[in-house]
PDB file of C-alpha atoms in Angstrom:
ATOM      1  CA  MET T 122      22.174   7.866   0.898  1.00  0.00           C
ATOM      2  CA  THR T 123      20.919   6.995  -2.570  1.00  0.00           C
ATOM      3  CA  GLU T 124      17.220   6.567  -3.256  1.00  0.00           C
ATOM      4  CA  GLU T 125      17.751   2.824  -3.800  1.00  0.00           C
ATOM      5  CA  MET T 126      19.501   2.472  -0.421  1.00  0.00           C
ATOM      6  CA  SER T 127      16.680   4.423   1.210  1.00  0.00           C
ATOM      7  CA  ILE T 128      14.088   2.062  -0.300  1.00  0.00           C
ATOM      8  CA  ILE T 129      16.055  -0.975   0.889  1.00  0.00           C
ATOM      9  CA  GLY T 130      16.282   0.534   4.383  1.00  0.00           C
ATOM     10  CA  SER T 131      12.507   1.052   4.424  1.00  0.00           C
ATOM     11  CA  GLU T 132      11.913  -2.509   3.228  1.00  0.00           C
ATOM     12  CA  ALA T 133      14.178  -3.883   5.963  1.00  0.00           C
ATOM     13  CA  TYR T 134      12.520  -1.812   8.682  1.00  0.00           C
ATOM     14  CA  ASN T 135       9.001  -2.699   7.509  1.00  0.00           C
ATOM     15  CA  ALA T 136       9.799  -6.419   7.283  1.00  0.00           C
ATOM     16  CA  ALA T 137      11.320  -6.458  10.772  1.00  0.00           C
ATOM     17  CA  LYS T 138       8.398  -4.498  12.204  1.00  0.00           C
ATOM     18  CA  GLU T 139       5.892  -6.893  10.597  1.00  0.00           C
ATOM     19  CA  ILE T 140       7.489 -10.061  11.942  1.00  0.00           C
ATOM     20  CA  LEU T 141       8.138  -8.539  15.364  1.00  0.00           C
ATOM     21  CA  ASP T 142       4.476  -7.502  15.622  1.00  0.00           C
ATOM     22  CA  ALA T 143       3.278 -10.935  14.453  1.00  0.00           C
ATOM     23  CA  ALA T 144       5.692 -12.912  16.654  1.00  0.00           C
ATOM     24  CA  GLY T 145       4.835 -11.217  19.930  1.00  0.00           C
ATOM     25  CA  ILE T 146       8.305 -11.719  21.405  1.00  0.00           C
ATOM     26  CA  GLU T 147       8.382 -10.611  25.018  1.00  0.00           C
ATOM     27  CA  GLU T 148      10.536  -7.631  25.942  1.00  0.00           C
ATOM     28  CA  GLY T 149      14.130  -8.814  26.358  1.00  0.00           C
ATOM     29  CA  GLY T 150      13.621 -11.734  23.973  1.00  0.00           C
ATOM     30  CA  ILE T 151      15.892 -12.489  21.036  1.00  0.00           C
ATOM     31  CA  PHE T 152      15.200 -11.900  17.348  1.00  0.00           C
ATOM     32  CA  VAL T 153      17.675 -13.546  14.948  1.00  0.00           C
ATOM     33  CA  VAL T 154      18.446 -12.242  11.461  1.00  0.00           C
ATOM     34  CA  GLY T 155      20.551 -13.795   8.742  1.00  0.00           C
ATOM     35  CA  CYS T 156      21.266 -11.508   5.805  1.00  0.00           C
ATOM     36  CA  SER T 157      23.152 -11.874   2.548  1.00  0.00           C
ATOM     37  CA  THR T 158      23.940  -8.405   1.244  1.00  0.00           C
ATOM     38  CA  SER T 159      24.997 -10.121  -1.986  1.00  0.00           C
ATOM     39  CA  GLU T 160      21.416 -11.367  -2.427  1.00  0.00           C
ATOM     40  CA  VAL T 161      19.986  -7.962  -1.466  1.00  0.00           C
ATOM     41  CA  ALA T 162      22.125  -6.448  -4.253  1.00  0.00           C
ATOM     42  CA  GLY T 163      20.908  -9.043  -6.756  1.00  0.00           C
ATOM     43  CA  ALA T 164      24.066 -11.167  -6.824  1.00  0.00           C
ATOM     44  CA  GLY T 165      24.572 -14.772  -5.721  1.00  0.00           C
ATOM     45  CA  ILE T 166      24.987 -15.418  -2.016  1.00  0.00           C
ATOM     46  CA  GLY T 167      28.567 -14.813  -0.874  1.00  0.00           C
ATOM     47  CA  THR T 168      29.697 -13.105  -4.089  1.00  0.00           C
ATOM     48  CA  PHE T 169      29.116  -9.389  -3.471  1.00  0.00           C
ATOM     49  CA  SER T 170      29.477  -8.527   0.206  1.00  0.00           C
ATOM     50  CA  SER T 171      28.624  -4.845   0.713  1.00  0.00           C
ATOM     51  CA  PRO T 172      29.460  -3.095   4.003  1.00  0.00           C
ATOM     52  CA  GLU T 173      27.510   0.011   2.919  1.00  0.00           C
ATOM     53  CA  LEU T 174      24.392  -1.993   2.141  1.00  0.00           C
ATOM     54  CA  ALA T 175      24.804  -3.991   5.360  1.00  0.00           C
ATOM     55  CA  GLU T 176      24.877  -0.811   7.433  1.00  0.00           C
ATOM     56  CA  VAL T 177      21.585   0.326   5.895  1.00  0.00           C
ATOM     57  CA  VAL T 178      19.829  -3.038   6.320  1.00  0.00           C
ATOM     58  CA  PHE T 179      21.249  -3.653   9.787  1.00  0.00           C
ATOM     59  CA  GLY T 180      20.493  -0.108  10.974  1.00  0.00           C
ATOM     60  CA  SER T 181      16.875  -0.367   9.847  1.00  0.00           C
ATOM     61  CA  ILE T 182      16.304  -3.747  11.502  1.00  0.00           C
ATOM     62  CA  TYR T 183      18.142  -2.654  14.638  1.00  0.00           C
ATOM     63  CA  GLN T 184      15.822   0.356  14.913  1.00  0.00           C
ATOM     64  CA  ALA T 185      12.780  -1.958  14.784  1.00  0.00           C
ATOM     65  CA  THR T 186      14.210  -4.266  17.478  1.00  0.00           C
ATOM     66  CA  GLU T 187      15.095  -1.331  19.708  1.00  0.00           C
ATOM     67  CA  GLU T 188      11.518  -0.054  19.395  1.00  0.00           C
ATOM     68  CA  ALA T 189      10.201  -3.532  20.270  1.00  0.00           C
ATOM     69  CA  GLY T 190      12.557  -3.887  23.253  1.00  0.00           C
ATOM     70  CA  VAL T 191      14.143  -7.119  21.999  1.00  0.00           C
ATOM     71  CA  TYR T 192      17.744  -8.123  21.405  1.00  0.00           C
ATOM     72  CA  LEU T 193      18.940  -8.499  17.819  1.00  0.00           C
ATOM     73  CA  ALA T 194      21.243 -11.420  17.013  1.00  0.00           C
ATOM     74  CA  ALA T 195      23.069 -11.151  13.683  1.00  0.00           C
ATOM     75  CA  GLN T 196      23.930 -14.512  12.149  1.00  0.00           C
ATOM     76  CA  CYS T 197      27.384 -14.791  10.608  1.00  0.00           C
ATOM     77  CA  CYS T 198      27.970 -16.641   7.361  1.00  0.00           C
ATOM     78  CA  GLU T 199      29.118 -20.235   6.987  1.00  0.00           C
ATOM     79  CA  HIS T 200      32.812 -19.261   7.248  1.00  0.00           C
ATOM     80  CA  LEU T 201      32.228 -18.618  10.955  1.00  0.00           C
ATOM     81  CA  ASN T 202      29.931 -21.661  11.259  1.00  0.00           C
ATOM     82  CA  ARG T 203      26.888 -19.372  11.443  1.00  0.00           C
ATOM     83  CA  ALA T 204      27.955 -17.991  14.816  1.00  0.00           C
ATOM     84  CA  LEU T 205      26.029 -14.954  16.034  1.00  0.00           C
ATOM     85  CA  ILE T 206      26.859 -11.426  17.088  1.00  0.00           C
ATOM     86  CA  LEU T 207      24.786  -9.943  19.888  1.00  0.00           C
ATOM     87  CA  GLU T 208      25.051  -7.652  22.872  1.00  0.00           C
ATOM     88  CA  LYS T 209      27.092  -9.072  25.742  1.00  0.00           C
ATOM     89  CA  LYS T 210      24.253  -8.403  28.193  1.00  0.00           C
ATOM     90  CA  ALA T 211      21.997 -10.683  26.093  1.00  0.00           C
ATOM     91  CA  ALA T 212      24.609 -13.453  26.058  1.00  0.00           C
ATOM     92  CA  VAL T 213      25.037 -13.163  29.825  1.00  0.00           C
ATOM     93  CA  ARG T 214      21.283 -12.997  30.462  1.00  0.00           C
ATOM     94  CA  TYR T 215      20.650 -16.213  28.544  1.00  0.00           C
ATOM     95  CA  GLY T 216      23.816 -18.038  29.627  1.00  0.00           C
ATOM     96  CA  TYR T 217      25.305 -18.305  26.135  1.00  0.00           C
ATOM     97  CA  GLU T 218      28.991 -19.128  25.993  1.00  0.00           C
ATOM     98  CA  ILE T 219      30.985 -16.286  24.451  1.00  0.00           C
ATOM     99  CA  VAL T 220      33.545 -17.224  21.788  1.00  0.00           C
ATOM    100  CA  ASN T 221      36.391 -15.160  20.376  1.00  0.00           C
ATOM    101  CA  VAL T 222      35.968 -13.985  16.785  1.00  0.00           C
ATOM    102  CA  ILE T 223      35.434 -10.647  15.081  1.00  0.00           C
ATOM    103  CA  PRO T 224      33.410 -10.882  11.859  1.00  0.00           C
ATOM    104  CA  GLN T 225      34.714  -9.349   8.640  1.00  0.00           C
ATOM    105  CA  PRO T 226      32.806  -8.786   5.377  1.00  0.00           C
ATOM    106  CA  LYS T 227      34.407 -11.867   3.751  1.00  0.00           C
ATOM    107  CA  ALA T 228      34.565 -14.008   6.931  1.00  0.00           C
ATOM    108  CA  GLY T 229      31.361 -13.620   8.873  1.00  0.00           C
ATOM    109  CA  GLY T 230      29.533 -11.386   6.436  1.00  0.00           C
ATOM    110  CA  ALA T 231      28.867  -7.699   6.042  1.00  0.00           C
ATOM    111  CA  PHE T 232      25.639  -7.836   8.094  1.00  0.00           C
ATOM    112  CA  ALA T 233      27.334  -9.403  11.136  1.00  0.00           C
ATOM    113  CA  THR T 234      30.237  -6.966  10.706  1.00  0.00           C
ATOM    114  CA  ALA T 235      27.778  -4.055  10.818  1.00  0.00           C
ATOM    115  CA  ALA T 236      26.284  -5.514  14.013  1.00  0.00           C
ATOM    116  CA  TYR T 237      29.736  -5.834  15.588  1.00  0.00           C
ATOM    117  CA  LYS T 238      30.510  -2.188  14.755  1.00  0.00           C
ATOM    118  CA  THR T 239      27.136  -0.906  16.025  1.00  0.00           C
ATOM    119  CA  PHE T 240      26.409  -2.838  19.222  1.00  0.00           C
ATOM    120  CA  GLU T 241      27.453  -1.252  22.508  1.00  0.00           C
ATOM    121  CA  GLU T 242      29.357  -4.339  23.707  1.00  0.00           C
ATOM    122  CA  PRO T 243      29.320  -6.930  20.899  1.00  0.00           C
ATOM    123  CA  VAL T 244      30.213 -10.562  21.470  1.00  0.00           C
ATOM    124  CA  ALA T 245      30.075 -13.729  19.408  1.00  0.00           C
ATOM    125  CA  VAL T 246      28.286 -16.906  20.470  1.00  0.00           C
ATOM    126  CA  GLU T 247      27.837 -20.192  18.637  1.00  0.00           C
ATOM    127  CA  HIS T 248      24.237 -21.039  19.503  1.00  0.00           C
ATOM    128  CA  ILE T 249      21.073 -19.259  20.608  1.00  0.00           C
ATOM    129  CA  ARG T 250      17.380 -20.115  20.981  1.00  0.00           C
ATOM    130  CA  ALA T 251      15.541 -17.154  19.429  1.00  0.00           C
ATOM    131  CA  GLY T 252      11.811 -16.610  19.682  1.00  0.00           C
ATOM    132  CA  ALA T 253      11.531 -15.380  16.077  1.00  0.00           C
ATOM    133  CA  GLY T 254      13.680 -14.541  13.132  1.00  0.00           C
ATOM    134  CA  MET T 255      14.056 -13.249   9.622  1.00  0.00           C
ATOM    135  CA  ASP T 256      16.072 -14.800   6.833  1.00  0.00           C
ATOM    136  CA  ILE T 257      17.111 -12.343   4.110  1.00  0.00           C
ATOM    137  CA  GLY T 258      18.521 -14.088   1.057  1.00  0.00           C
ATOM    138  CA  ASP T 259      18.084 -17.715   2.136  1.00  0.00           C
ATOM    139  CA  THR T 260      20.843 -17.785   4.763  1.00  0.00           C
ATOM    140  CA  LEU T 261      19.216 -20.565   6.838  1.00  0.00           C
ATOM    141  CA  ILE T 262      18.516 -19.215  10.345  1.00  0.00           C
ATOM    142  CA  GLY T 263      16.494 -22.239  11.481  1.00  0.00           C
ATOM    143  CA  MET T 264      19.318 -23.661  13.588  1.00  0.00           C
ATOM    144  CA  HIS T 265      19.016 -20.637  15.894  1.00  0.00           C
ATOM    145  CA  LEU T 266      15.268 -20.765  16.540  1.00  0.00           C
ATOM    146  CA  LYS T 267      13.518 -22.529  19.403  1.00  0.00           C
ATOM    147  CA  ASP T 268      12.322 -26.049  18.558  1.00  0.00           C
ATOM    148  CA  VAL T 269       8.855 -25.370  17.152  1.00  0.00           C
ATOM    149  CA  ALA T 270       9.206 -22.807  14.370  1.00  0.00           C
ATOM    150  CA  VAL T 271       6.059 -21.513  12.699  1.00  0.00           C
ATOM    151  CA  PRO T 272       6.306 -19.776   9.297  1.00  0.00           C
ATOM    152  CA  VAL T 273       4.937 -16.227   9.253  1.00  0.00           C
ATOM    153  CA  ARG T 274       3.884 -14.654   5.966  1.00  0.00           C
ATOM    154  CA  ILE T 275       4.517 -10.921   5.877  1.00  0.00           C
ATOM    155  CA  ARG T 276       3.639  -8.341   3.215  1.00  0.00           C
ATOM    156  CA  THR T 277       7.308  -7.534   2.545  1.00  0.00           C
ATOM    157  CA  LYS T 278       8.428 -10.442   0.354  1.00  0.00           C
ATOM    158  CA  GLU T 279      11.844  -9.024  -0.619  1.00  0.00           C
ATOM    159  CA  ILE T 280      14.478  -6.641   0.674  1.00  0.00           C
ATOM    160  CA  GLY T 281      16.210  -5.362  -2.425  1.00  0.00           C
ATOM    161  CA  ASP T 282      16.438  -8.487  -4.557  1.00  0.00           C
ATOM    162  CA  ALA T 283      16.676 -10.886  -1.614  1.00  0.00           C
ATOM    163  CA  HIS T 284      13.892 -13.308  -0.738  1.00  0.00           C
ATOM    164  CA  VAL T 285      12.573 -12.860   2.836  1.00  0.00           C
ATOM    165  CA  VAL T 286      11.357 -15.739   5.018  1.00  0.00           C
ATOM    166  CA  CYS T 287      10.145 -15.213   8.591  1.00  0.00           C
ATOM    167  CA  ALA T 288       9.268 -17.455  11.506  1.00  0.00           C
ATOM    168  CA  ARG T 289       8.080 -17.245  15.077  1.00  0.00           C
ATOM    169  CA  THR T 290       8.182 -20.047  17.601  1.00  0.00           C
ATOM    170  CA  ARG T 291       5.682 -21.586  19.983  1.00  0.00           C
ATOM    171  CA  PRO T 292       6.007 -23.895  22.975  1.00  0.00           C
ATOM    172  CA  LYS T 293       6.005 -27.633  22.240  1.00  0.00           C
ATOM    173  CA  LEU T 294       2.666 -29.380  22.686  1.00  0.00           C
ATOM    174  CA  ILE T 295       3.299 -32.456  24.842  1.00  0.00           C
ATOM    175  CA  GLY T 296       1.247 -34.997  26.732  1.00  0.00           C
ATOM    176  CA  GLY T 297      -0.803 -36.953  24.222  1.00  0.00           C
ATOM    177  CA  ALA T 298      -4.573 -37.467  23.985  1.00  0.00           C
ATOM    178  CA  ARG T 299      -5.405 -36.456  27.580  1.00  0.00           C
ATOM    179  CA  ALA T 300      -3.453 -33.194  27.500  1.00  0.00           C
ATOM    180  CA  VAL T 301      -5.184 -29.808  27.563  1.00  0.00           C
ATOM    181  CA  TYR T 302      -3.623 -26.937  25.633  1.00  0.00           C
ATOM    182  CA  GLY T 303      -4.119 -23.203  25.698  1.00  0.00           C
ATOM    183  CA  PRO T 304      -4.195 -21.023  22.593  1.00  0.00           C
ATOM    184  CA  ASP T 305      -1.060 -21.502  20.502  1.00  0.00           C
ATOM    185  CA  GLY T 306       0.344 -23.871  23.096  1.00  0.00           C
ATOM    186  CA  GLU T 307       0.327 -21.403  25.994  1.00  0.00           C
ATOM    187  CA  ASN T 308      -0.079 -22.786  29.499  1.00  0.00           C
ATOM    188  CA  THR T 309      -3.658 -23.016  30.688  1.00  0.00           C
ATOM    189  CA  THR T 310      -5.049 -22.784  34.198  1.00  0.00           C
ATOM    190  CA  GLU T 311      -7.310 -25.813  33.726  1.00  0.00           C
ATOM    191  CA  HIS T 312      -6.335 -28.836  35.762  1.00  0.00           C
ATOM    192  CA  GLU T 313      -6.205 -32.373  34.443  1.00  0.00           C
ATOM    193  CA  ARG T 314      -9.535 -33.530  33.074  1.00  0.00           C
ATOM    194  CA  GLY T 315     -10.607 -37.035  33.981  1.00  0.00           C
TER     195      GLY T 315
END
């Protein structure tokens, strides 16, 4: 592995570790990542798909998710309608409908292709509700996050040349003026106040 690839791998691991620590996803939760290897390499999105670079970035992020005990969902590119690749046991656990497609570097993206090659039992699904995510190269992961996404600023601002944006989610705050909320929207044991 070249020194540049090693640096990119470290950046990817550090970024994933930072957002996973900040998000506090419970064990068995889902972390979604969209990644343009073209952007990581300094090219325009969709113009320089790199399987080698994808393997480094994916492998580094996958290591961080394995350490955190969460499932990694790899978002495909627009050519597969931003479907996701994840482990079959995650799809079954969350009741996601499995669809039939195998990503390729130019139809799905190199990152999703690396996920498909690495996962124990990879499947594709069209929609998920992830607790947190990371967008590498402005790939637009928001459609796969739970309803209330909260931006998270991390120290790692780029992976290679790609811009990194992260988010976690929180439960919706409902009920109006009389409602009582816990920290960050968590349930509270207080009963209705009169």
